[in-house]
């Protein structure tokens, strides 16, 4: 029987990247059937992206049968791998996630702070539905989730979903490893970084190049800005000597929201005043991309896709699927349940960690106790993530309030309520679980 992959959110402008990933790996990961699935609102985009994918496959002259559909249940029949790259409410919802906090002088970001909380609230129930369908229709398939906030969504699925073959993937550890390789003039295969923490809150420790410890050299290059592994959506402000030399860890680009909060807020407020939100910029980039995709002559992924922060996500995802399929036993960085790898975090919580990838799925490699320098904040962020999941699943107003208040980017409990209420109203069409609003108004 052939190898079937289903991409949920297939109309995304990122899709040509993952299609290219399948084309490049066809010898070791011979996809025979690829189905792109989307919802009615995304039908036009799905047609455009589907037709480009068709031309890409035709040019590569590979026996991959491609189709696209709005019928998710039908698409899932006989799937071996399912990927999820959805954005509930589209870029309009993202714009609200970014705009509303900023108008209250609070960081507005799609995966951090109030924006990340609301993205989780909108996304988790939909992913739960997909999990239920997969459990019923394709119980042996792996679900590879890149939908943000990827760590929180993956934890919700693994703890509360029906389908348990779930792995979360992000491009950040992948970018960090590749940048080190580029700087050291070697292949990414020769670089090993131990990753500790959670998605968009992960630190790198012990950087090995061909087995030799190069951590200090890499930390020095980070300080001198000779290495910058920030994705397109983040402008790195640079770290201070003291921060890097005392931690002796590689921060990820999202750490600037937590450790340079004031500076990032000022920068983001200025950018917001000048150019609007990142969502508005992305809308323009996407318009440009979709115009390009309609060019009948285009048969490859266009380089403009690199203007998106998520570029290269598909390399991480395709390598993961490839290693599961071939039972490779290599090490990749993924989001999976802790099971004691970090004893200071709950065993069933999801962490971003190196894992050995075989046909039975990933086995996390033990990290050990968290260094004292980061222990408190990592535990706080994990507790926050759990509050978000509880609120997203229960639709309980006070739980949502608690998640908002306990997020380190929300500076005041009064402001937390104002932002929460405004965002609940703004997103109400995508938050059926909060329709009762029990507890709202309690002072
Ligand atoms: C980074 C993150 C992704 C996120 C993306 C946003 O790469 O790791 O999780 O989706 O940035 O990029 P965008 O172009 O949508 O702002």
Short mmCIF file of C-alpha atoms and ligand atoms in Angstrom, two decimals:
data_model
loop_
_atom_site.label_atom_id
_atom_site.label_comp_id
_atom_site.label_asym_id
_atom_site.label_seq_id
_atom_site.Cartn_x
_atom_site.Cartn_y
_atom_site.Cartn_z
CA UNK A 1 0.00 0.00 0.00
CA UNK A 2 1.22 3.52 -0.83
CA UNK A 3 2.20 6.26 1.52
CA UNK A 4 -0.54 8.82 2.08
CA UNK A 5 -0.02 12.26 3.60
CA UNK A 6 -2.83 14.69 4.39
CA UNK A 7 -2.12 18.37 4.96
CA UNK A 8 -4.85 20.07 6.98
CA UNK A 9 -4.67 23.79 6.21
CA UNK A 10 -3.37 22.82 2.78
CA UNK A 11 -4.42 26.19 1.32
CA UNK A 12 -1.71 27.90 3.39
CA UNK A 13 0.80 29.91 1.39
CA UNK A 14 3.49 27.82 3.15
CA UNK A 15 2.31 24.61 1.43
CA UNK A 16 4.69 24.81 -1.59
CA UNK A 17 7.54 24.47 0.91
CA UNK A 18 6.30 21.16 2.32
CA UNK A 19 5.48 19.91 -1.17
CA UNK A 20 9.08 20.67 -2.13
CA UNK A 21 10.16 18.74 0.98
CA UNK A 22 8.27 15.65 -0.23
CA UNK A 23 9.67 16.02 -3.75
CA UNK A 24 13.27 16.26 -2.49
CA UNK A 25 12.87 13.22 -0.22
CA UNK A 26 10.89 11.03 -2.55
CA UNK A 27 13.55 8.32 -2.69
CA UNK A 28 13.46 7.69 1.05
CA UNK A 29 9.97 8.97 1.78
CA UNK A 30 7.95 7.92 -1.28
CA UNK A 31 4.66 9.76 -0.83
CA UNK A 32 2.22 8.27 -3.31
CA UNK A 33 -0.87 10.21 -2.34
CA UNK A 34 -0.99 13.77 -1.08
CA UNK A 35 -4.25 15.43 -0.08
CA UNK A 36 -4.59 19.12 0.77
CA UNK A 37 -7.57 19.89 2.98
CA UNK A 38 -9.04 23.24 3.88
CA UNK A 39 -12.28 24.89 4.94
CA UNK A 40 -14.79 26.73 2.75
CA UNK A 41 -13.37 30.17 3.59
CA UNK A 42 -10.01 29.00 2.28
CA UNK A 43 -11.28 27.41 -0.94
CA UNK A 44 -9.88 30.02 -3.30
CA UNK A 45 -6.42 29.82 -1.75
CA UNK A 46 -6.64 26.02 -1.77
CA UNK A 47 -7.25 26.03 -5.54
CA UNK A 48 -4.33 28.36 -6.20
CA UNK A 49 -1.92 26.44 -3.95
CA UNK A 50 -3.20 23.08 -5.20
CA UNK A 51 -2.57 24.01 -8.82
CA UNK A 52 0.97 25.20 -8.06
CA UNK A 53 1.66 21.97 -6.12
CA UNK A 54 0.39 20.03 -9.13
CA UNK A 55 2.83 21.85 -11.44
CA UNK A 56 5.69 21.27 -8.97
CA UNK A 57 5.00 17.52 -8.87
CA UNK A 58 4.63 17.36 -12.64
CA UNK A 59 7.97 19.12 -13.14
CA UNK A 60 9.62 16.69 -10.70
CA UNK A 61 8.07 13.87 -12.70
CA UNK A 62 7.20 11.85 -9.61
CA UNK A 63 4.35 9.35 -9.13
CA UNK A 64 2.58 11.40 -6.46
CA UNK A 65 -1.15 11.70 -6.89
CA UNK A 66 -2.27 15.07 -5.56
CA UNK A 67 -5.78 16.20 -4.79
CA UNK A 68 -7.47 18.89 -2.72
CA UNK A 69 -10.77 18.90 -0.91
CA UNK A 70 -12.97 20.52 1.72
CA UNK A 71 -14.01 17.09 2.98
CA UNK A 72 -11.63 16.39 5.85
CA UNK A 73 -13.16 13.12 6.99
CA UNK A 74 -12.90 11.64 3.51
CA UNK A 75 -9.33 12.87 3.13
CA UNK A 76 -8.27 11.12 6.35
CA UNK A 77 -9.19 7.65 5.09
CA UNK A 78 -6.00 5.51 4.89
CA UNK A 79 -3.73 8.39 5.88
CA UNK A 80 -0.28 7.48 7.23
CA UNK A 81 0.73 11.01 8.21
CA UNK A 82 -1.45 14.05 8.82
CA UNK A 83 0.00 17.51 9.26
CA UNK A 84 -1.87 20.46 10.73
CA UNK A 85 -1.02 24.03 9.74
CA UNK A 86 -4.24 25.86 10.44
CA UNK A 87 -5.01 29.41 11.51
CA UNK A 88 -8.49 29.56 13.04
CA UNK A 89 -10.01 32.92 12.08
CA UNK A 90 -7.25 33.58 9.54
CA UNK A 91 -4.95 36.59 9.52
CA UNK A 92 -7.83 38.86 10.61
CA UNK A 93 -7.87 37.05 13.95
CA UNK A 94 -4.09 37.31 14.20
CA UNK A 95 -4.36 41.05 13.60
CA UNK A 96 -6.66 41.32 16.62
CA UNK A 97 -4.28 39.18 18.72
CA UNK A 98 -1.53 41.65 17.95
CA UNK A 99 -3.46 44.92 17.85
CA UNK A 100 -5.59 44.71 21.01
CA UNK A 101 -2.74 44.17 23.52
CA UNK A 102 -0.60 46.82 21.79
CA UNK A 103 -3.36 49.40 22.08
CA UNK A 104 -3.19 48.79 25.84
CA UNK A 105 0.59 49.12 25.86
CA UNK A 106 1.13 45.35 26.22
CA UNK A 107 3.13 43.10 23.87
CA UNK A 108 0.94 41.88 21.05
CA UNK A 109 2.42 38.76 19.50
CA UNK A 110 0.73 35.78 17.91
CA UNK A 111 2.32 33.13 20.15
CA UNK A 112 3.35 35.10 23.23
CA UNK A 113 1.36 37.04 25.79
CA UNK A 114 -2.37 37.69 25.24
CA UNK A 115 -2.11 36.98 21.48
CA UNK A 116 -0.71 33.51 22.10
CA UNK A 117 -3.37 32.82 24.72
CA UNK A 118 -6.18 33.66 22.31
CA UNK A 119 -4.60 31.76 19.44
CA UNK A 120 -4.61 28.73 21.74
CA UNK A 121 -8.23 29.34 22.77
CA UNK A 122 -9.33 29.39 19.12
CA UNK A 123 -7.14 26.51 18.00
CA UNK A 124 -7.32 23.84 20.69
CA UNK A 125 -11.03 22.93 20.21
CA UNK A 126 -10.54 22.55 16.44
CA UNK A 127 -7.48 20.33 16.89
CA UNK A 128 -9.45 18.24 19.41
CA UNK A 129 -12.03 17.67 16.71
CA UNK A 130 -9.31 16.57 14.26
CA UNK A 131 -7.87 14.27 16.93
CA UNK A 132 -11.28 12.66 17.37
CA UNK A 133 -11.69 12.14 13.65
CA UNK A 134 -8.21 10.67 13.27
CA UNK A 135 -8.79 8.26 16.10
CA UNK A 136 -11.91 7.06 14.34
CA UNK A 137 -10.79 7.17 10.69
CA UNK A 138 -7.00 6.64 10.62
CA UNK A 139 -5.99 5.46 14.12
CA UNK A 140 -2.50 4.41 13.02
CA UNK A 141 -1.57 7.70 11.40
CA UNK A 142 0.87 10.14 12.97
CA UNK A 143 -0.35 13.69 13.51
CA UNK A 144 2.46 16.19 13.02
CA UNK A 145 1.33 19.54 14.37
CA UNK A 146 2.92 22.87 13.48
CA UNK A 147 -0.13 24.92 14.34
CA UNK A 148 0.79 27.57 16.88
CA UNK A 149 1.19 27.88 19.75
CA UNK A 150 2.69 24.51 18.81
CA UNK A 151 3.82 23.37 22.26
CA UNK A 152 0.55 24.26 24.00
CA UNK A 153 -1.56 22.75 21.23
CA UNK A 154 0.50 19.54 21.25
CA UNK A 155 0.18 19.25 25.03
CA UNK A 156 -3.60 19.71 24.83
CA UNK A 157 -3.78 16.99 22.19
CA UNK A 158 -1.56 14.50 24.00
CA UNK A 159 -3.23 15.00 27.37
CA UNK A 160 -6.84 15.42 26.36
CA UNK A 161 -7.25 14.29 22.74
CA UNK A 162 -8.49 10.90 21.58
CA UNK A 163 -5.58 10.34 19.21
CA UNK A 164 -2.23 9.86 20.92
CA UNK A 165 0.19 9.58 18.00
CA UNK A 166 0.95 13.29 18.02
CA UNK A 167 4.24 15.18 17.65
CA UNK A 168 4.74 18.95 17.61
CA UNK A 169 7.28 20.61 15.34
CA UNK A 170 8.75 24.11 15.13
CA UNK A 171 11.39 25.73 12.94
CA UNK A 172 13.21 27.51 15.80
CA UNK A 173 15.53 24.66 16.97
CA UNK A 174 16.04 23.77 13.31
CA UNK A 175 17.07 27.37 12.50
CA UNK A 176 19.40 27.51 15.50
CA UNK A 177 21.19 24.34 14.43
CA UNK A 178 21.46 25.43 10.81
CA UNK A 179 22.84 28.85 11.73
CA UNK A 180 25.53 27.24 13.87
CA UNK A 181 26.39 24.94 10.96
CA UNK A 182 26.62 27.89 8.59
CA UNK A 183 28.86 29.79 10.98
CA UNK A 184 31.11 26.76 11.53
CA UNK A 185 31.23 25.98 7.82
CA UNK A 186 29.93 22.48 8.30
CA UNK A 187 26.78 20.54 7.61
CA UNK A 188 23.85 20.71 10.04
CA UNK A 189 24.29 16.95 10.45
CA UNK A 190 27.61 17.63 12.21
CA UNK A 191 26.02 19.97 14.77
CA UNK A 192 24.35 18.83 17.96
CA UNK A 193 22.68 21.20 20.39
CA UNK A 194 21.00 20.04 23.56
CA UNK A 195 17.61 21.75 23.74
CA UNK A 196 15.97 22.47 27.09
CA UNK A 197 12.53 23.91 27.70
CA UNK A 198 9.37 24.45 25.76
CA UNK A 199 8.33 25.63 22.31
CA UNK A 200 9.23 29.30 21.78
CA UNK A 201 10.78 29.12 25.26
CA UNK A 202 13.60 26.69 24.51
CA UNK A 203 17.27 27.20 25.39
CA UNK A 204 20.28 25.59 23.72
CA UNK A 205 23.05 24.04 25.80
CA UNK A 206 26.21 22.13 24.90
CA UNK A 207 26.80 22.92 21.25
CA UNK A 208 28.87 20.15 19.72
CA UNK A 209 30.41 20.33 16.26
CA UNK A 210 31.63 16.93 15.13
CA UNK A 211 31.59 15.88 18.76
CA UNK A 212 33.76 18.82 19.92
CA UNK A 213 32.26 21.25 22.44
CA UNK A 214 32.00 24.68 20.75
CA UNK A 215 29.57 26.29 23.16
CA UNK A 216 31.80 29.23 24.18
CA UNK A 217 32.69 30.02 20.59
CA UNK A 218 29.03 30.05 19.57
CA UNK A 219 28.05 32.20 22.58
CA UNK A 220 30.80 34.69 21.62
CA UNK A 221 29.52 34.84 18.04
CA UNK A 222 26.04 35.42 19.35
CA UNK A 223 27.30 38.37 21.39
CA UNK A 224 29.17 39.85 18.44
CA UNK A 225 26.03 39.27 16.31
CA UNK A 226 28.04 37.13 13.87
CA UNK A 227 25.30 34.61 14.33
CA UNK A 228 21.63 35.53 14.23
CA UNK A 229 19.07 32.79 14.00
CA UNK A 230 15.99 34.99 14.28
CA UNK A 231 13.13 34.18 11.91
CA UNK A 232 11.82 36.89 9.54
CA UNK A 233 9.18 38.03 12.03
CA UNK A 234 11.64 38.95 14.80
CA UNK A 235 14.24 41.72 14.80
CA UNK A 236 17.04 40.70 17.17
CA UNK A 237 18.04 43.48 19.55
CA UNK A 238 21.22 41.69 20.60
CA UNK A 239 22.04 40.28 24.04
CA UNK A 240 24.27 41.79 26.69
CA UNK A 241 27.57 40.16 27.68
CA UNK A 242 26.31 39.56 31.18
CA UNK A 243 23.14 37.82 30.05
CA UNK A 244 24.92 35.36 27.80
CA UNK A 245 27.99 34.85 29.98
CA UNK A 246 26.01 34.21 33.12
CA UNK A 247 23.44 31.88 31.53
CA UNK A 248 25.90 30.02 29.30
CA UNK A 249 22.90 29.01 27.23
CA UNK A 250 21.71 29.95 23.76
CA UNK A 251 18.46 31.86 24.10
CA UNK A 252 15.91 31.45 21.31
CA UNK A 253 14.66 34.56 19.48
CA UNK A 254 11.36 34.57 21.38
CA UNK A 255 13.20 34.98 24.68
CA UNK A 256 13.60 38.64 23.92
CA UNK A 257 9.92 39.14 24.79
CA UNK A 258 10.66 37.91 28.32
CA UNK A 259 14.18 39.15 29.00
CA UNK A 260 14.05 42.45 27.05
CA UNK A 261 10.37 43.14 27.56
CA UNK A 262 10.59 46.91 27.81
CA UNK A 263 12.88 47.35 24.80
CA UNK A 264 10.83 45.00 22.61
CA UNK A 265 7.60 46.65 23.64
CA UNK A 266 8.94 50.09 22.66
CA UNK A 267 10.23 48.71 19.35
CA UNK A 268 6.96 46.90 18.61
CA UNK A 269 4.86 49.94 19.54
CA UNK A 270 6.93 52.10 17.18
CA UNK A 271 6.63 49.51 14.39
CA UNK A 272 2.88 49.23 15.06
CA UNK A 273 2.50 53.01 14.73
CA UNK A 274 4.45 53.06 11.51
CA UNK A 275 3.44 49.87 9.71
CA UNK A 276 0.60 48.33 11.68
CA UNK A 277 0.72 44.78 13.00
CA UNK A 278 2.84 41.88 11.72
CA UNK A 279 -0.45 40.30 10.55
CA UNK A 280 -0.99 43.24 8.19
CA UNK A 281 2.52 42.86 6.79
CA UNK A 282 1.98 39.12 6.39
CA UNK A 283 -1.32 39.81 4.55
CA UNK A 284 0.66 41.83 1.99
CA UNK A 285 3.36 39.16 1.68
CA UNK A 286 0.67 36.55 1.24
CA UNK A 287 -1.11 38.58 -1.44
CA UNK A 288 2.17 38.84 -3.32
CA UNK A 289 2.82 35.12 -2.93
CA UNK A 290 -0.64 34.09 -4.08
CA UNK A 291 -0.30 36.33 -7.15
CA UNK A 292 2.97 34.62 -7.94
CA UNK A 293 1.49 31.18 -7.36
CA UNK A 294 -1.12 31.88 -10.05
CA UNK A 295 1.53 32.26 -12.70
CA UNK A 296 1.09 29.15 -14.85
CA UNK A 297 4.81 29.19 -15.62
CA UNK A 298 5.76 28.83 -11.95
CA UNK A 299 6.68 25.22 -11.12
CA UNK A 300 8.87 25.60 -8.02
CA UNK A 301 8.61 27.14 -4.58
CA UNK A 302 9.36 30.86 -5.05
CA UNK A 303 12.17 32.37 -2.92
CA UNK A 304 9.80 35.09 -1.65
CA UNK A 305 8.37 32.48 0.74
CA UNK A 306 11.43 33.15 2.89
CA UNK A 307 9.89 36.46 3.92
CA UNK A 308 7.72 34.39 6.25
CA UNK A 309 8.97 33.63 9.75
CA UNK A 310 8.00 29.98 9.47
CA UNK A 311 10.32 29.30 6.51
CA UNK A 312 12.03 25.89 6.75
CA UNK A 313 9.34 24.44 9.01
CA UNK A 314 8.78 21.81 6.38
CA UNK A 315 12.35 20.57 6.51
CA UNK A 316 11.87 19.83 10.19
CA UNK A 317 8.51 18.16 9.51
CA UNK A 318 9.60 16.14 6.46
CA UNK A 319 12.78 14.90 8.19
CA UNK A 320 10.65 13.77 11.12
CA UNK A 321 8.17 11.86 8.93
CA UNK A 322 11.04 10.40 6.92
CA UNK A 323 12.78 9.08 10.05
CA UNK A 324 9.58 7.55 11.43
CA UNK A 325 8.90 5.91 8.08
CA UNK A 326 12.43 4.50 7.68
CA UNK A 327 12.89 3.73 11.40
CA UNK A 328 16.07 5.79 11.21
CA UNK A 329 16.90 6.22 14.90
CA UNK A 330 18.41 9.69 14.41
CA UNK A 331 18.05 12.60 16.82
CA UNK A 332 15.64 15.44 16.10
CA UNK A 333 14.19 18.23 18.20
CA UNK A 334 10.46 17.92 18.61
CA UNK A 335 7.60 18.64 21.02
CA UNK A 336 6.58 15.58 22.97
CA UNK A 337 5.56 14.55 26.49
CA UNK A 338 8.33 14.93 29.05
CA UNK A 339 8.17 11.53 30.77
CA UNK A 340 10.95 12.45 33.16
CA UNK A 341 13.41 13.99 30.66
CA UNK A 342 13.19 17.19 32.73
CA UNK A 343 12.31 16.01 36.24
CA UNK A 344 11.33 19.52 37.38
CA UNK A 345 8.42 19.64 34.92
CA UNK A 346 5.26 17.51 35.03
CA UNK A 347 5.76 14.13 33.40
CA UNK A 348 2.77 14.49 31.07
CA UNK A 349 3.57 18.04 30.00
CA UNK A 350 4.98 18.71 26.54
CA UNK A 351 8.55 19.92 26.21
CA UNK A 352 10.74 20.80 23.24
CA UNK A 353 13.56 18.31 23.43
CA UNK A 354 15.94 16.16 21.44
CA UNK A 355 14.52 12.72 20.83
CA UNK A 356 15.48 9.52 19.05
CA UNK A 357 13.12 9.01 16.13
CA UNK A 358 12.09 5.48 15.17
CA UNK A 359 9.00 3.89 13.66
CA UNK A 360 7.52 3.78 17.17
CA UNK A 361 7.79 7.54 17.42
CA UNK A 362 10.12 9.81 19.39
CA UNK A 363 11.84 8.87 22.65
CA UNK A 364 12.95 12.01 24.53
CA UNK A 365 16.59 12.14 25.61
CA UNK A 366 17.01 12.98 29.30
CA UNK A 367 18.02 16.57 29.99
CA UNK A 368 18.16 16.32 33.77
CA UNK A 369 17.24 19.01 36.26
CA UNK A 370 16.84 22.50 34.89
CA UNK A 371 19.74 24.85 35.62
CA UNK A 372 18.79 27.05 38.58
CA UNK A 373 19.12 30.20 36.44
CA UNK A 374 16.13 29.26 34.29
CA UNK A 375 14.27 26.82 36.54
CA UNK A 376 11.80 29.34 37.96
CA UNK A 377 10.79 30.97 34.72
CA UNK A 378 10.51 27.67 32.82
CA UNK A 379 8.27 26.26 35.54
CA UNK A 380 6.19 29.43 35.54
CA UNK A 381 5.77 29.26 31.77
CA UNK A 382 4.78 25.61 31.96
CA UNK A 383 2.18 26.36 34.65
CA UNK A 384 0.92 29.22 32.49
CA UNK A 385 0.60 26.87 29.50
CA UNK A 386 -1.44 24.46 31.59
CA UNK A 387 -3.76 27.27 32.67
CA UNK A 388 -4.25 28.18 29.01
CA UNK A 389 -5.18 24.59 28.12
CA UNK A 390 -7.61 24.33 31.04
CA UNK A 391 -9.30 27.56 30.01
CA UNK A 392 -9.40 26.65 26.32
CA UNK A 393 -11.10 23.34 27.05
CA UNK A 394 -13.49 24.48 29.76
CA UNK A 395 -14.50 27.89 28.43
CA UNK A 396 -14.32 29.08 32.04
CA UNK A 397 -13.90 32.84 32.28
CA UNK A 398 -11.98 32.85 35.55
CA UNK A 399 -9.54 30.25 34.23
CA UNK A 400 -8.98 32.42 31.17
CA UNK A 401 -8.41 35.40 33.46
CA UNK A 402 -5.94 33.40 35.51
CA UNK A 403 -3.97 32.43 32.41
CA UNK A 404 -3.86 36.08 31.34
CA UNK A 405 -2.75 37.32 34.76
CA UNK A 406 -0.05 34.68 35.16
CA UNK A 407 1.55 35.43 31.82
CA UNK A 408 4.78 37.30 32.52
CA UNK A 409 4.11 39.72 29.65
CA UNK A 410 0.89 41.02 31.20
CA UNK A 411 1.96 43.68 33.68
CA UNK A 412 -1.18 44.23 35.74
CA UNK A 413 -4.20 42.24 36.85
CA UNK A 414 -6.53 45.14 36.01
CA UNK A 415 -5.14 45.40 32.51
CA UNK A 416 -5.43 41.61 32.20
CA UNK A 417 -9.20 41.90 32.63
CA UNK A 418 -9.56 44.79 30.19
CA UNK A 419 -7.56 42.95 27.50
CA UNK A 420 -9.28 39.64 28.20
CA UNK A 421 -12.75 41.12 27.87
CA UNK A 422 -11.92 43.02 24.72
CA UNK A 423 -10.36 39.96 23.12
CA UNK A 424 -13.21 37.64 24.15
CA UNK A 425 -15.61 40.03 22.42
CA UNK A 426 -13.43 40.51 19.36
CA UNK A 427 -12.96 36.77 18.84
CA UNK A 428 -16.39 35.55 19.95
CA UNK A 429 -17.23 33.96 16.60
CA UNK A 430 -14.29 31.60 17.01
CA UNK A 431 -14.72 30.90 20.71
CA UNK A 432 -17.92 28.89 21.11
CA UNK A 433 -16.63 27.40 24.38
CA UNK A 434 -16.73 30.84 26.00
CA UNK A 435 -20.30 31.63 24.95
CA UNK A 436 -21.66 31.19 28.50
CA UNK A 437 -19.09 33.59 29.96
CA UNK A 438 -19.64 32.27 33.45
CA UNK A 439 -18.00 34.43 36.08
CA UNK A 440 -17.55 37.39 33.77
CA UNK A 441 -17.91 40.68 35.50
CA UNK A 442 -16.66 39.46 38.88
CA UNK A 443 -14.43 42.22 40.21
C1 LIG B 1 8.55 31.77 13.51
C2 LIG B 1 7.89 30.79 14.43
C3 LIG B 1 6.67 30.23 13.82
C4 LIG B 1 5.74 31.34 13.36
C5 LIG B 1 6.44 32.27 12.42
C6 LIG B 1 5.62 33.49 12.11
O1 LIG B 1 9.24 31.14 12.56
O2 LIG B 1 8.75 29.79 14.85
O3 LIG B 1 6.04 29.43 14.80
O4 LIG B 1 4.63 30.79 12.73
O5 LIG B 1 7.64 32.69 12.94
O6 LIG B 1 6.02 34.05 10.90
P1 LIG B 1 5.14 35.11 10.11
O7 LIG B 1 5.81 35.32 8.82
O8 LIG B 1 3.77 34.53 10.00
O9 LIG B 1 5.13 36.34 10.98
#
